[in-house]
Each structure stands twice: as structure tokens, then as C-alpha cells.
Short mmCIF file of C-alpha atoms in Angstrom, two decimals:
data_model
loop_
_atom_site.label_atom_id
_atom_site.label_comp_id
_atom_site.label_asym_id
_atom_site.label_seq_id
_atom_site.Cartn_x
_atom_site.Cartn_y
_atom_site.Cartn_z
CA MET S 29 43.60 50.75 26.78
CA ILE S 30 44.82 47.46 25.34
CA THR S 31 47.03 45.34 27.60
CA LYS S 32 48.08 41.71 27.72
CA ILE S 33 45.78 41.15 30.64
CA THR S 34 42.62 43.14 29.93
CA SER S 35 41.92 42.07 26.32
CA HIS S 36 40.78 38.63 25.17
CA ARG S 37 40.60 39.53 21.46
CA TYR S 38 44.14 40.89 21.17
CA ASP S 39 47.56 39.34 21.53
CA ILE S 40 50.65 41.50 22.35
CA LYS S 41 53.98 39.88 21.72
CA ASP S 42 57.35 41.48 22.70
CA THR S 43 60.56 40.51 20.94
CA VAL S 44 63.92 41.63 22.39
CA LYS S 45 66.62 42.48 19.85
CA GLU S 46 70.06 44.12 20.01
CA THR S 47 68.56 47.34 18.79
CA GLY S 48 65.75 47.25 21.27
CA THR S 49 62.36 45.64 21.95
CA THR S 50 59.80 45.11 19.19
CA SER S 51 56.14 44.78 20.17
CA THR S 52 53.46 43.28 17.88
CA LEU S 53 49.68 43.65 18.27
CA LEU S 54 47.64 40.73 16.76
CA ILE S 55 43.86 41.00 16.38
CA ARG S 56 42.47 37.46 16.38
CA SER S 57 39.10 38.06 14.65
CA VAL S 58 38.87 41.32 12.77
CA ASP S 59 35.51 43.11 12.76
CA ILE S 60 34.33 46.54 11.67
CA ILE S 61 34.55 47.71 15.29
CA ASP S 62 38.34 47.25 15.11
CA GLU S 63 38.61 50.06 12.59
CA GLY S 64 40.03 53.36 13.93
CA HIS S 65 43.16 55.00 15.32
CA TYR S 66 45.63 53.07 17.52
CA GLN S 67 48.13 55.00 19.69
CA CYS S 68 51.32 53.29 20.86
CA VAL S 69 53.14 54.93 23.85
CA ALA S 70 56.71 54.10 24.87
CA GLU S 71 58.24 55.39 28.12
CA ASN S 72 61.50 55.02 30.10
CA ILE S 73 63.48 57.03 32.64
CA ALA S 74 64.61 59.43 29.94
CA GLY S 75 61.08 60.26 28.87
CA LYS S 76 58.27 58.94 26.64
CA ASP S 77 57.12 58.99 23.03
CA ASP S 78 53.99 57.89 21.11
CA ARG S 79 52.91 56.99 17.60
CA ILE S 80 49.34 56.97 16.11
CA ILE S 81 48.43 54.40 13.47
CA ARG S 82 45.13 54.33 11.53
CA VAL S 83 43.63 50.90 10.83
CA THR S 84 41.04 50.56 8.02
CA ILE S 85 38.91 47.40 7.77
CA ILE S 86 37.95 46.27 4.29
CA GLU S 87 35.47 43.40 3.74
CA PRO S 88 33.20 41.88 1.05
CA PRO S 89 30.26 44.05 0.02
CA PRO S 90 26.78 43.77 1.56
CA VAL S 91 23.92 41.92 -0.16
CA PRO S 92 22.28 44.00 -2.95
CA THR S 93 18.82 45.22 -1.99
CA ASN S 94 15.45 45.50 -3.76
CA PHE S 95 16.22 42.78 -6.29
CA ASN S 96 13.09 42.00 -8.36
CA ALA S 97 11.69 41.24 -11.82
CA ARG S 98 10.32 44.55 -13.10
CA GLU S 99 8.73 43.19 -16.30
CA THR S 100 8.44 39.85 -18.11
CA TRP S 101 7.66 38.73 -21.65
CA SER S 102 7.37 35.31 -23.27
CA LYS S 103 11.13 34.85 -23.76
CA SER S 104 12.76 37.59 -21.67
CA ALA S 105 12.59 39.35 -18.30
CA SER S 106 13.96 42.63 -16.90
CA LEU S 107 15.66 42.40 -13.48
CA THR S 108 16.48 45.46 -11.32
CA TRP S 109 18.21 46.17 -7.99
CA ASN S 110 19.60 49.05 -5.93
CA ARG S 111 23.21 49.86 -6.85
CA LEU S 112 25.55 49.77 -3.85
CA SER S 113 27.68 52.80 -2.94
CA SER S 114 31.43 52.46 -3.45
CA GLY S 115 32.29 53.01 0.23
CA LYS S 116 35.82 52.13 1.28
CA VAL S 117 36.16 49.40 -1.37
CA PRO S 118 34.54 50.00 -4.77
CA ILE S 119 32.05 47.49 -6.19
CA THR S 120 33.64 45.72 -9.16
CA GLY S 121 30.54 43.92 -10.51
CA TYR S 122 27.54 41.69 -9.94
CA ILE S 123 26.71 38.05 -10.65
CA ILE S 124 23.10 37.09 -11.53
CA ASN S 125 22.14 33.41 -11.14
CA TYR S 126 18.86 32.10 -12.54
CA TRP S 127 17.28 28.69 -13.15
CA LYS S 128 13.95 27.31 -14.33
CA THR S 129 11.82 25.66 -11.67
CA SER S 130 8.81 24.53 -13.70
CA SER S 131 8.82 21.49 -15.97
CA PRO S 132 9.52 20.94 -18.76
CA PRO S 133 12.36 20.24 -18.54
CA LYS S 134 12.98 19.06 -15.01
CA ASN S 135 16.14 19.84 -13.02
CA ASP S 136 17.19 22.76 -15.24
CA ARG S 137 20.83 23.81 -14.92
CA LEU S 138 22.01 26.99 -13.20
CA HIS S 139 22.73 29.97 -15.50
CA GLU S 140 25.30 32.60 -14.42
CA ILE S 141 25.71 36.12 -15.87
CA ASN S 142 28.36 38.73 -14.99
CA VAL S 143 27.14 42.34 -14.89
CA THR S 144 29.22 45.53 -14.63
CA SER S 145 29.20 47.64 -11.48
CA MET S 146 27.85 50.73 -13.24
CA THR S 147 24.39 49.30 -13.91
CA GLU S 148 21.39 48.46 -11.74
CA SER S 149 19.31 46.42 -14.22
CA HIS S 150 19.73 43.55 -16.66
CA MET S 151 17.63 41.87 -19.39
CA LEU S 152 17.50 38.06 -19.34
CA ASP S 153 17.04 36.62 -22.85
CA ASN S 154 16.45 33.20 -24.40
CA LEU S 155 13.92 32.16 -21.76
CA LEU S 156 11.23 29.57 -22.45
CA PRO S 157 7.61 30.76 -22.79
CA GLY S 158 5.11 29.77 -20.13
CA SER S 159 7.82 28.82 -17.62
CA THR S 160 8.61 29.74 -14.02
CA TYR S 161 12.10 30.92 -13.05
CA GLU S 162 13.99 31.88 -9.90
CA ALA S 163 16.93 34.32 -9.73
CA SER S 164 19.38 35.76 -7.18
CA ILE S 165 22.20 38.36 -7.27
CA ILE S 166 25.69 38.65 -5.69
CA ALA S 167 27.87 41.80 -5.41
CA LEU S 168 31.66 41.72 -5.90
CA ASN S 169 34.65 43.87 -4.79
CA GLU S 170 38.41 43.31 -4.54
CA VAL S 171 38.02 41.51 -1.23
CA GLY S 172 35.44 38.98 -2.31
CA ALA S 173 31.75 38.32 -2.93
CA SER S 174 28.70 39.21 -0.86
CA LEU S 175 26.13 36.73 0.31
CA SER S 176 23.50 35.75 -2.25
CA SER S 177 20.24 37.68 -2.16
CA LYS S 178 16.98 35.90 -1.40
CA PRO S 179 15.77 34.21 -4.63
CA ILE S 180 12.90 35.89 -6.45
CA LYS S 181 10.37 34.03 -8.63
CA PHE S 182 8.89 35.17 -11.94
CA SER S 183 7.02 33.57 -14.86
CA THR S 184 7.28 34.20 -18.58
CA ASN S 185 4.21 34.70 -20.75
CA GLU S 186 2.76 31.82 -22.75
CA GLU S 187 2.93 31.26 -26.50
CA ALA S 188 1.06 28.83 -28.72
CA PRO S 189 2.49 25.28 -28.81
CA THR S 190 5.16 24.95 -31.49
CA SER S 191 5.00 21.18 -31.94
CA PRO S 192 2.09 18.97 -33.13
CA PRO S 193 0.77 16.00 -31.14
CA LEU S 194 2.74 12.80 -31.73
CA ASP S 195 1.81 9.22 -32.69
CA VAL S 196 -1.61 10.09 -34.15
CA ILE S 197 -3.55 6.90 -34.97
CA ALA S 198 -7.06 6.65 -36.47
CA VAL S 199 -8.95 3.34 -36.58
CA SER S 200 -12.39 2.71 -38.03
CA ARG S 201 -14.67 1.08 -35.47
CA SER S 202 -17.88 0.80 -37.53
CA PRO S 203 -19.44 2.15 -40.75
CA THR S 204 -20.05 5.49 -38.94
CA ILE S 205 -17.36 5.67 -36.20
CA ILE S 206 -13.60 6.39 -36.21
CA LYS S 207 -11.47 6.29 -33.07
CA VAL S 208 -8.49 8.71 -32.94
CA THR S 209 -5.63 8.45 -30.41
CA TRP S 210 -2.40 10.47 -29.98
CA SER S 211 0.43 11.43 -27.63
CA PRO S 212 1.15 14.96 -26.31
CA PRO S 213 3.64 17.22 -28.13
CA LEU S 214 7.24 17.51 -26.98
CA GLU S 215 7.20 19.20 -23.56
CA MET S 216 9.75 21.78 -24.64
CA ALA S 217 7.22 22.98 -27.22
CA TRP S 218 4.20 23.35 -24.92
CA ASN S 219 5.05 27.01 -24.20
CA GLY S 220 2.74 26.96 -21.23
CA LYS S 221 0.14 24.62 -19.78
CA LEU S 222 -1.82 22.57 -22.32
CA VAL S 223 -5.56 23.20 -22.07
CA GLY S 224 -6.76 20.69 -24.66
CA TYR S 225 -6.67 19.36 -28.22
CA TYR S 226 -8.66 19.90 -31.39
CA VAL S 227 -9.38 16.83 -33.54
CA GLY S 228 -10.26 17.83 -37.11
CA TYR S 229 -11.87 15.63 -39.80
CA ARG S 230 -13.27 16.00 -43.32
CA LEU S 231 -13.81 13.84 -46.39
CA ALA S 232 -10.41 13.10 -47.88
CA HIS S 233 -11.37 13.95 -51.48
CA ASP S 234 -13.11 17.22 -50.58
CA HIS S 235 -10.07 19.52 -50.48
CA LYS S 236 -12.16 22.71 -50.68
CA SER S 237 -14.02 22.07 -47.43
CA ILE S 238 -12.55 23.01 -44.05
CA TYR S 239 -11.95 20.64 -41.16
CA ASN S 240 -14.64 20.10 -38.56
CA TYR S 241 -13.08 20.20 -35.11
CA ARG S 242 -13.97 18.54 -31.85
CA ALA S 243 -12.35 19.71 -28.60
CA VAL S 244 -10.85 17.25 -26.10
CA ASP S 245 -9.86 18.31 -22.57
CA ALA S 246 -6.15 17.86 -21.84
CA SER S 247 -7.01 16.41 -18.42
CA ASN S 248 -8.32 13.34 -20.26
CA ALA S 249 -5.29 11.11 -19.78
CA THR S 250 -6.41 8.72 -22.53
CA ASN S 251 -5.80 11.29 -25.32
CA GLU S 252 -8.48 9.88 -27.59
CA CYS S 253 -11.58 11.04 -29.45
CA ILE S 254 -14.51 9.12 -30.98
CA LEU S 255 -15.76 10.63 -34.25
CA GLY S 256 -19.33 9.55 -35.00
CA GLN S 257 -22.12 10.09 -37.53
CA LEU S 258 -19.75 9.55 -40.45
CA LEU S 259 -20.52 8.21 -43.91
CA LYS S 260 -20.37 4.49 -44.52
CA GLU S 261 -17.34 3.14 -46.43
CA SER S 262 -15.81 6.62 -46.92
CA HIS S 263 -12.27 8.00 -46.66
CA TYR S 264 -11.66 10.72 -44.05
CA SER S 265 -8.68 12.99 -43.41
CA ILE S 266 -7.81 13.36 -39.72
CA VAL S 267 -5.59 16.01 -38.03
CA VAL S 268 -4.89 16.84 -34.33
CA LYS S 269 -3.46 20.01 -32.73
CA ALA S 270 -2.87 21.14 -29.15
CA PHE S 271 -3.78 24.51 -27.65
CA ASN S 272 -3.12 26.48 -24.48
CA SER S 273 -4.49 29.72 -23.06
CA PHE S 274 -2.53 31.73 -25.64
CA GLY S 275 -3.73 29.96 -28.79
CA ASN S 276 -3.70 26.94 -31.09
CA GLY S 277 -0.57 24.95 -31.87
CA VAL S 278 0.71 23.24 -34.99
CA GLU S 279 -1.46 20.60 -36.69
CA SER S 280 -0.27 17.05 -37.13
CA ASN S 281 0.20 15.63 -40.62
CA PRO S 282 -3.15 14.42 -42.05
CA ILE S 283 -3.84 10.69 -41.96
CA ILE S 284 -6.42 8.94 -44.14
CA VAL S 285 -8.77 6.29 -42.75
CA LYS S 286 -11.77 4.53 -44.31
CA THR S 287 -14.96 3.74 -42.44
CA LEU S 288 -16.12 0.10 -42.48
CA SER S 289 -18.59 -1.34 -44.97
CA ASP S 290 -20.33 -3.37 -42.26
CA ASP S 291 -20.63 -3.46 -38.50
CA VAL S 292 -18.31 -5.10 -36.01
CA PRO S 293 -20.01 -7.57 -33.62
CA VAL S 294 -22.26 -6.52 -30.79
CA ALA S 295 -20.59 -6.56 -27.38
CA PRO S 296 -20.93 -10.01 -25.78
CA ARG S 297 -22.48 -10.66 -22.40
CA VAL S 298 -20.71 -12.36 -19.52
CA HIS S 299 -21.37 -13.31 -15.89
CA VAL S 300 -19.72 -15.51 -13.24
CA LEU S 301 -21.10 -19.01 -12.74
CA SER S 302 -18.79 -20.19 -9.96
CA SER S 303 -15.79 -18.98 -7.94
CA ASP S 304 -15.70 -21.62 -5.17
CA SER S 305 -12.26 -22.88 -6.18
CA VAL S 306 -9.07 -21.35 -4.80
CA ASP S 307 -7.51 -21.02 -8.29
CA GLN S 308 -10.41 -21.10 -10.80
CA ILE S 309 -13.35 -18.96 -11.86
CA THR S 310 -16.05 -20.24 -14.22
CA ILE S 311 -17.72 -17.67 -16.47
CA LYS S 312 -20.69 -17.94 -18.83
CA TYR S 313 -20.85 -15.86 -21.99
CA SER S 314 -23.19 -15.25 -24.90
CA ALA S 315 -22.59 -13.46 -28.21
CA PHE S 316 -24.80 -12.49 -31.13
CA GLU S 317 -23.35 -13.07 -34.59
CA GLY S 318 -25.43 -10.59 -36.58
CA LYS S 319 -24.94 -10.23 -40.34
CA SER S 320 -21.22 -10.99 -40.14
CA GLY S 321 -20.21 -14.08 -38.25
CA ILE S 322 -17.95 -13.89 -35.18
CA GLN S 323 -14.53 -15.34 -35.81
CA TYR S 324 -13.35 -15.53 -32.19
CA LEU S 325 -13.87 -14.16 -28.68
CA ARG S 326 -11.15 -12.55 -26.57
CA ILE S 327 -11.14 -12.86 -22.77
CA HIS S 328 -9.51 -10.00 -20.85
CA PHE S 329 -8.78 -10.36 -17.12
CA LYS S 330 -6.51 -9.05 -14.35
CA GLU S 331 -6.26 -8.87 -10.59
CA ALA S 332 -8.10 -5.84 -9.23
CA ASP S 333 -4.87 -4.18 -8.01
CA ASP S 334 -2.93 -4.76 -11.24
CA TYR S 335 -2.52 -2.26 -14.08
CA GLN S 336 -1.74 -4.72 -16.85
CA TRP S 337 -4.55 -6.72 -18.48
CA GLN S 338 -3.97 -10.29 -19.60
CA GLU S 339 -5.85 -11.60 -22.63
CA PHE S 340 -6.23 -14.65 -24.86
CA SER S 341 -8.57 -15.79 -27.64
CA ILE S 342 -11.07 -18.63 -27.68
CA PHE S 343 -12.79 -20.08 -30.74
CA PRO S 344 -16.24 -21.33 -29.78
CA GLU S 345 -18.13 -23.48 -32.26
CA ASN S 346 -21.48 -21.71 -31.83
CA THR S 347 -20.89 -18.10 -30.91
CA ASP S 348 -24.59 -17.24 -31.10
CA ASP S 349 -25.27 -19.60 -28.18
CA SER S 350 -24.19 -19.41 -24.58
CA GLY S 351 -20.92 -20.99 -23.58
CA GLU S 352 -18.75 -21.50 -20.54
CA TYR S 353 -15.06 -21.09 -19.86
CA VAL S 354 -12.89 -21.82 -16.80
CA LEU S 355 -10.08 -19.41 -15.90
CA LYS S 356 -7.35 -21.49 -14.23
CA ASN S 357 -4.12 -20.99 -12.29
CA LEU S 358 -5.48 -17.99 -10.39
CA SER S 359 -4.40 -16.72 -6.96
CA PRO S 360 -6.43 -17.69 -3.86
CA SER S 361 -8.63 -15.13 -2.12
CA THR S 362 -8.09 -12.55 -4.90
CA ILE S 363 -10.55 -10.27 -6.70
CA TYR S 364 -10.42 -10.58 -10.49
CA MET S 365 -11.88 -8.28 -13.16
CA ILE S 366 -13.07 -9.93 -16.38
CA TYR S 367 -14.62 -8.79 -19.67
CA LEU S 368 -15.00 -10.11 -23.22
CA THR S 369 -14.82 -8.77 -26.78
CA ALA S 370 -15.92 -10.38 -30.03
CA SER S 371 -14.21 -10.01 -33.43
CA ASN S 372 -15.17 -10.53 -37.05
CA GLU S 373 -13.59 -9.61 -40.37
CA PHE S 374 -14.41 -5.92 -39.84
CA GLY S 375 -12.92 -5.54 -36.41
CA GLU S 376 -13.41 -5.96 -32.68
CA SER S 377 -16.62 -5.25 -30.78
CA ASP S 378 -17.12 -2.91 -27.87
CA PRO S 379 -16.12 -4.52 -24.55
CA SER S 380 -18.69 -6.29 -22.46
CA GLN S 381 -19.46 -5.08 -18.97
CA ILE S 382 -16.77 -5.86 -16.42
CA VAL S 383 -17.61 -8.61 -13.93
CA ARG S 384 -15.75 -9.06 -10.67
CA SER S 385 -15.28 -12.22 -8.66
CA ARG S 386 -13.12 -13.39 -5.77
CA THR S 387 -11.47 -16.79 -5.67
CA ALA S 388 -11.90 -18.87 -2.52
CA GLY S 389 -9.36 -18.59 0.28
CA ALA S 390 -6.75 -21.29 0.85
CA SER S 391 -7.93 -21.75 4.46
CA ARG S 392 -11.30 -20.64 5.80
CA GLY S 393 -10.37 -20.83 9.51
CA PHE S 394 -12.54 -19.38 12.23
CA LEU S 395 -15.15 -16.66 11.91
CA GLY S 396 -12.61 -13.82 12.07
CA ALA S 397 -10.58 -15.24 9.17
CA LYS S 398 -13.76 -15.74 7.17
CA ALA S 399 -14.66 -12.13 7.79
CA PHE S 400 -11.31 -11.08 6.36
CA LEU S 401 -11.94 -13.11 3.21
CA GLU S 402 -15.57 -12.26 2.64
CA ALA S 403 -16.30 -8.96 4.32
CA ASP S 404 -15.36 -5.48 3.42
CA MET S 405 -12.36 -4.48 5.52
CA ASP S 406 -13.80 -1.12 6.49
CA GLN S 407 -16.94 -2.77 7.84
CA PHE S 408 -14.94 -5.33 9.79
CA TRP S 409 -12.69 -2.81 11.48
CA SER S 410 -15.69 -0.66 12.40
CA TYR S 411 -16.99 -3.55 14.56
CA PHE S 412 -13.64 -4.76 15.86
CA PRO S 413 -13.40 -2.41 18.90
CA ILE S 414 -16.65 -3.88 20.39
CA LEU S 415 -14.89 -7.12 21.43
CA PRO S 416 -12.25 -5.71 23.84
CA VAL S 417 -14.78 -3.27 25.33
CA THR S 418 -17.21 -6.13 26.03
CA ILE S 419 -14.52 -8.30 27.64
CA ALA S 420 -13.39 -5.42 29.87
CA LEU S 421 -16.98 -4.75 30.96
CA ALA S 422 -17.52 -8.43 31.84
CA ILE S 423 -14.35 -8.47 33.96
CA VAL S 424 -15.49 -5.38 35.89
CA ILE S 425 -18.91 -6.98 36.64
CA ILE S 426 -17.29 -10.22 37.85
CA VAL S 427 -14.94 -8.33 40.20
CA ILE S 428 -17.86 -6.31 41.65
CA VAL S 429 -19.96 -9.45 42.31
CA ILE S 430 -17.07 -11.31 43.98
CA ALA S 431 -16.30 -8.30 46.19
CA TYR S 432 -19.95 -7.98 47.22
CA VAL S 433 -20.25 -11.68 48.20
CA TYR S 434 -17.02 -11.55 50.18
CA VAL S 435 -18.08 -8.42 52.14
CA ARG S 436 -21.48 -9.91 52.98
CA LYS S 437 -19.84 -13.09 54.25
CA VAL S 438 -17.48 -11.16 56.53
CA GLN S 439 -20.36 -9.06 57.91
CA ILE S 440 -22.51 -12.11 58.76
CA GLU S 441 -19.62 -14.01 60.37
CA ALA S 442 -18.86 -10.96 62.54
CA THR S 443 -22.53 -10.72 63.66
CA LYS S 444 -22.97 -14.40 64.66
CA PRO S 445 -20.99 -14.49 68.01
CA ASN S 446 -22.64 -11.32 69.27
CA LEU S 447 -26.12 -12.75 68.73
CA GLU S 448 -25.28 -15.99 70.54
CA LEU S 449 -23.83 -14.04 73.47
CA CYS S 450 -26.97 -11.94 73.75
CA SER S 451 -29.22 -15.02 73.73
CA SER S 452 -27.40 -16.50 76.76
CA THR S 453 -27.98 -13.42 78.93
CA LEU S 454 -31.59 -12.49 78.04
CA PRO S 455 -34.11 -12.99 80.96
CA GLY S 456 -37.13 -15.25 80.75
CA THR S 457 -37.77 -17.96 78.31
CA PHE S 458 -35.36 -16.72 75.62
CA GLY S 459 -32.47 -16.18 78.09
CA ARG S 460 -32.20 -19.65 79.72
CA ALA S 461 -29.04 -21.59 79.15
CA HIS S 462 -29.33 -25.34 78.73
CA LYS S 463 -26.77 -27.95 79.38
CA THR S 464 -27.06 -29.12 75.88
CA GLY S 465 -25.74 -25.76 74.49
CA THR S 466 -26.68 -22.23 73.71
CA HIS S 467 -30.07 -21.71 71.99
CA ARG S 468 -30.65 -19.13 69.25
CA PRO S 469 -33.57 -16.70 69.70
CA MET S 470 -36.72 -18.30 68.34
CA ASP S 471 -39.98 -16.96 66.99
CA PRO S 472 -42.54 -17.89 69.68
CA ASP S 473 -45.25 -18.42 67.06
CA ASN S 474 -43.68 -20.94 64.70
CA GLY S 475 -40.37 -21.84 66.34
CA ARG S 476 -38.17 -20.40 63.54
CA PRO S 477 -34.90 -18.60 64.39
CA LEU S 478 -35.22 -14.85 64.49
CA ILE S 479 -31.77 -14.47 62.87
CA GLN S 480 -30.30 -16.82 60.30
CA THR S 481 -26.62 -17.27 61.14
CA SER S 482 -25.61 -19.61 58.34
CA LEU S 483 -24.74 -18.45 54.86
CA ILE S 484 -26.47 -19.70 51.78
CA ASP S 485 -23.86 -21.81 50.03
CA ALA S 486 -24.66 -21.25 46.35
CA ASP S 487 -22.45 -21.84 43.36
CA TYR S 488 -21.39 -18.70 41.55
CA GLN S 489 -21.50 -18.75 37.77
CA SER S 490 -19.46 -16.22 35.81
CA PRO S 491 -21.06 -14.45 32.83
CA VAL S 492 -21.12 -16.30 29.56
CA ALA S 493 -18.39 -15.24 27.08
CA TYR S 494 -19.40 -12.53 24.65
CA PRO S 495 -20.80 -14.03 21.46
CA GLY S 496 -19.15 -13.57 18.03
CA ILE S 497 -19.69 -10.06 16.79
CA MET S 498 -20.16 -10.97 13.17
CA ASN S 499 -22.03 -14.29 13.40
CA GLY S 500 -24.83 -14.40 10.89
CA ARG S 501 -23.94 -11.07 9.33
CA HIS S 502 -24.31 -10.93 5.53
CA VAL S 503 -21.59 -8.88 3.84
CA ASP S 504 -21.43 -8.15 0.15
CA VAL S 505 -18.08 -9.33 -1.30
CA PHE S 506 -17.91 -6.28 -3.52
CA PRO S 507 -19.64 -3.39 -1.70
CA GLY S 508 -20.31 -0.39 -3.89
CA CYS S 509 -19.17 -2.16 -7.05
CA LYS S 510 -20.88 -0.85 -10.15
CA THR S 511 -20.71 -2.19 -13.63
CA PRO S 512 -19.04 0.40 -15.85
CA SER S 513 -21.12 2.04 -18.48
CA LYS S 514 -20.38 1.56 -22.13
CA THR S 515 -18.55 4.86 -22.22
CA GLY S 516 -16.71 4.51 -18.92
CA THR S 517 -12.94 4.41 -18.51
CA MET S 518 -10.60 2.40 -16.37
CA ASP S 519 -8.36 3.95 -13.66
CA SER S 520 -5.16 2.93 -15.41
CA ASP S 521 -2.53 4.36 -17.64
CA SER S 522 -2.62 1.26 -19.81
CA ARG S 523 -3.55 1.63 -23.45
CA HIS S 524 -5.75 -1.44 -23.25
CA VAL S 525 -9.04 -1.41 -25.14
CA TYR S 526 -11.22 -1.47 -22.01
CA ASP S 527 -9.30 1.38 -20.50
CA HIS S 528 -10.88 3.50 -23.25
CA PRO S 529 -14.20 1.86 -24.34
CA TYR S 530 -16.06 3.24 -27.31
#
């Protein structure tokens, strides 16, 4: 029974007209439970009448179920779902949304496809190989659209890369060595995850012979390869191609490079002579000229936290002897990395070993500041908690000693009057009272008091402050620092020569 009083979801409004009273039933928030038959009863003194009205609720369709990717290929995927029953309101169609979640490229746009209501599958075409996608589906009827289904994820199969590596450069480093560098192919053409590269080489005039290939791991961020054991003063053809788990990609255009007729200089040697200044470091170097004289030396340096190397050339008069050079205008209390290369008419030498040195601090200060400048931070902080613990322990000991002395003093002061009272009432020799005052009990053998009533007045000395925790400790300025090997690489994305030594 629906009345104005009993229902909170319904409003009944009566309107009086000349022809009679009109009543209106308003359902505030329609739900499926409101569907059914409604009976309206009218009654007066002449009798009563009723009318039955059927109310049908129509709403957007439910979310399609069992939406998944049944099968995938390199450039297409088959999606399926359970077709919804027509019910009260027929399904008019479906909308499939899909987008690529893996790079390349990043932030791919949303693709939308309309599908007829009579099908329960669809083939997605023009997908990219070796890529990951997500998709969802929405059902439609004349009322509106359903909620979107939970996105599903699927991946297309890989194909071989369809673009060659870019910016291939080959440089002769000696009569028997060629260095090859390149950039990755266009990301859209990877068709999967790159596994590595093949660098091919052969004599340029020998067109009948096939290329000899050397594999380079794609995780090597330098993208370079050193070809050795070549013929002196000979022309070589160089090609590079990428590959993934599916197969090999397209080769780059061949480039021709000639090995040198003589050697480049031997790598110079360098070490730090002094770094006591706040803005200067003095280095000492030595270089061996060999058969071809050295034309100049190049100094490479940077702060340890920087990525970009700075460099400049010096022209020593006698490069086969040792020399010195002062790096100026440096930052105080900063670690610098330094190495040298030597050049002649045939090219530049391998880099020397890297040396590291720290400039002096602008202000030495107390021992703690010196520790910050000279000690390894991890070592310092490992000892730092000892200081507050030691101070707290000293305070506790001082409080205990003071409390003990105070309690003993109170106990002795409380005992003194009682002993004097007892000595005045004891019989015999020890109990006599004299006019000159009350005597303390005495030892009959040597005349000493049996009980000492006065306190020993001694000065109390507090514990000495805890000594410096790092005084006298030797700390290496560069703990764990190792000189890179000749074939080592720098942790930098820079294309500098030492980042990729030969």
C-alpha cells in the first residue's frame, strides 16, 4: 500500500479541478524493484472503482562478460565475449576500446571500434609486432551504454627489426684495430625487444667473400665494437644490423674505412703530485713518443658527480720526459677525476688510467668538520651514535654518585645525636658526664673514638668528558677506489672517449 505517509520514495500529489480530482504518483529514484503492476482504487459514498497499470523499467545493458583475447599474431588479435540476451530492451551494438601500453611509442592514443549486436567476436588489425595492448568492451541499447568491462592485456608476436641501426661510424685506431659505433634503429621498427647487434666486416675489394660478424649485447649502452687483428693499411667494409628473438634485422649501408699505416701513441701515465690547495691540483705526466712523435697531450677532467667531461690540449716541449701541470679554478673540497691522452699524426692514444684527487676544504674547523672533508661518510656515521650514548652514560653515573653521597651524609647526621645521648647515660667510666661537655665513647686501649661522627669533607670530581671518537683515526680519502682497466667503461651516457676506452 502506497500512501503519502508510509512511503519515503514516492510522492503523491492531488490536483483539484472542475471535473474532479487528479492524483499523480512520482517515483523519485527508479530501480528495477519498482517494476510491476500498480492498482489505483477510488471510493466515495456511491461506491468504488479501481484501475491496474503495468510499469516496465528499462535501463542500460549490463557489462558484457567473458571478454578476452582468444588468439594473437604479430599484427592482429582475435577478441571474444559472451553475447548479451535481448531482454526487455534489445542490444544495439558494442564498442571495443584498445590502446598500446608498451613503448615504443609512449602514450599511445585510444582506438575505438563499433561492433554490431549480432556478433560475439572481433579481429583487431594493424597492430604493431612485439607490443603489449589493453582492451575493454561496452554494450549499447536504446537507453544508453553499459559500464566498461575490466581491461584485458595481450601481446602481439615479434617480427625481425625492419630498420637498420643509425649513425654508423667506423674509425681506425691503429694498423690492426677499427672502432665502430652506432645508434639504435627507430623504435617503431624494433618489432619487439632488441637482443643485440651484429657488426660485419670484410676487405672492401673482396666482393666475393662474406662478412664476418661479431655479436654485441644490446644491454651495452655504449653501442660500440672494437674490430681487431686486421691487416695494416687496408680498406674494410663495415655493416651493422640489429636482431631480436625472432630474427635479424636490416643491415646498414656499408661504410669504408682504412686501417692506419703506423701506430698511435702509447697511453701516457699520470699521477697527482699535490692537492693541498682549495682550487688547484698539480699532476705529473709522462709520455713515450715511439716511432711517430707526439704532437700534443689532451687533459680530460670532471667532478666525480658530473656527467660531462671537460678537456683541453697542452703542447709540451719534450713529451718523452715527465712534465707537470696545474689544474686551476677548481671547487674546494671536491673530488676530481683526471686522465690524459696523447695524439700524433695517426690519431689519439688510448686513455691513461683515471686518477682521483680531492681539493682542500675552504675551512678545516674542528675534528668533526675535518672528518667530513677527509673521511668516508659511511664510516663517519657508523661511529657517530657512540658520542650521545657515552654522554648519557656519564650523566647517569654522576647522578648515582651524588645520590649515594647525599644518602650517606643524611644517615650519619641522623646517627650522631643518638650516640651522644647514649654516652651520657652509660654507667662506669664511659658514662660519666663532665662539666666541660659530653664525651664520645673512647677505645680504652689507644684513646680513639669508637664512632667517627664527622664526615670526610672531600672534593668531588666529575668524570672527564668523553674523548674525540675519531682522533688519530686514518681514513682513506677514496675508499674502495680502483683504477679502471684499459677496457673498462665509465658510468655515464656521455660519448666521451674515456666512457668507451679501447
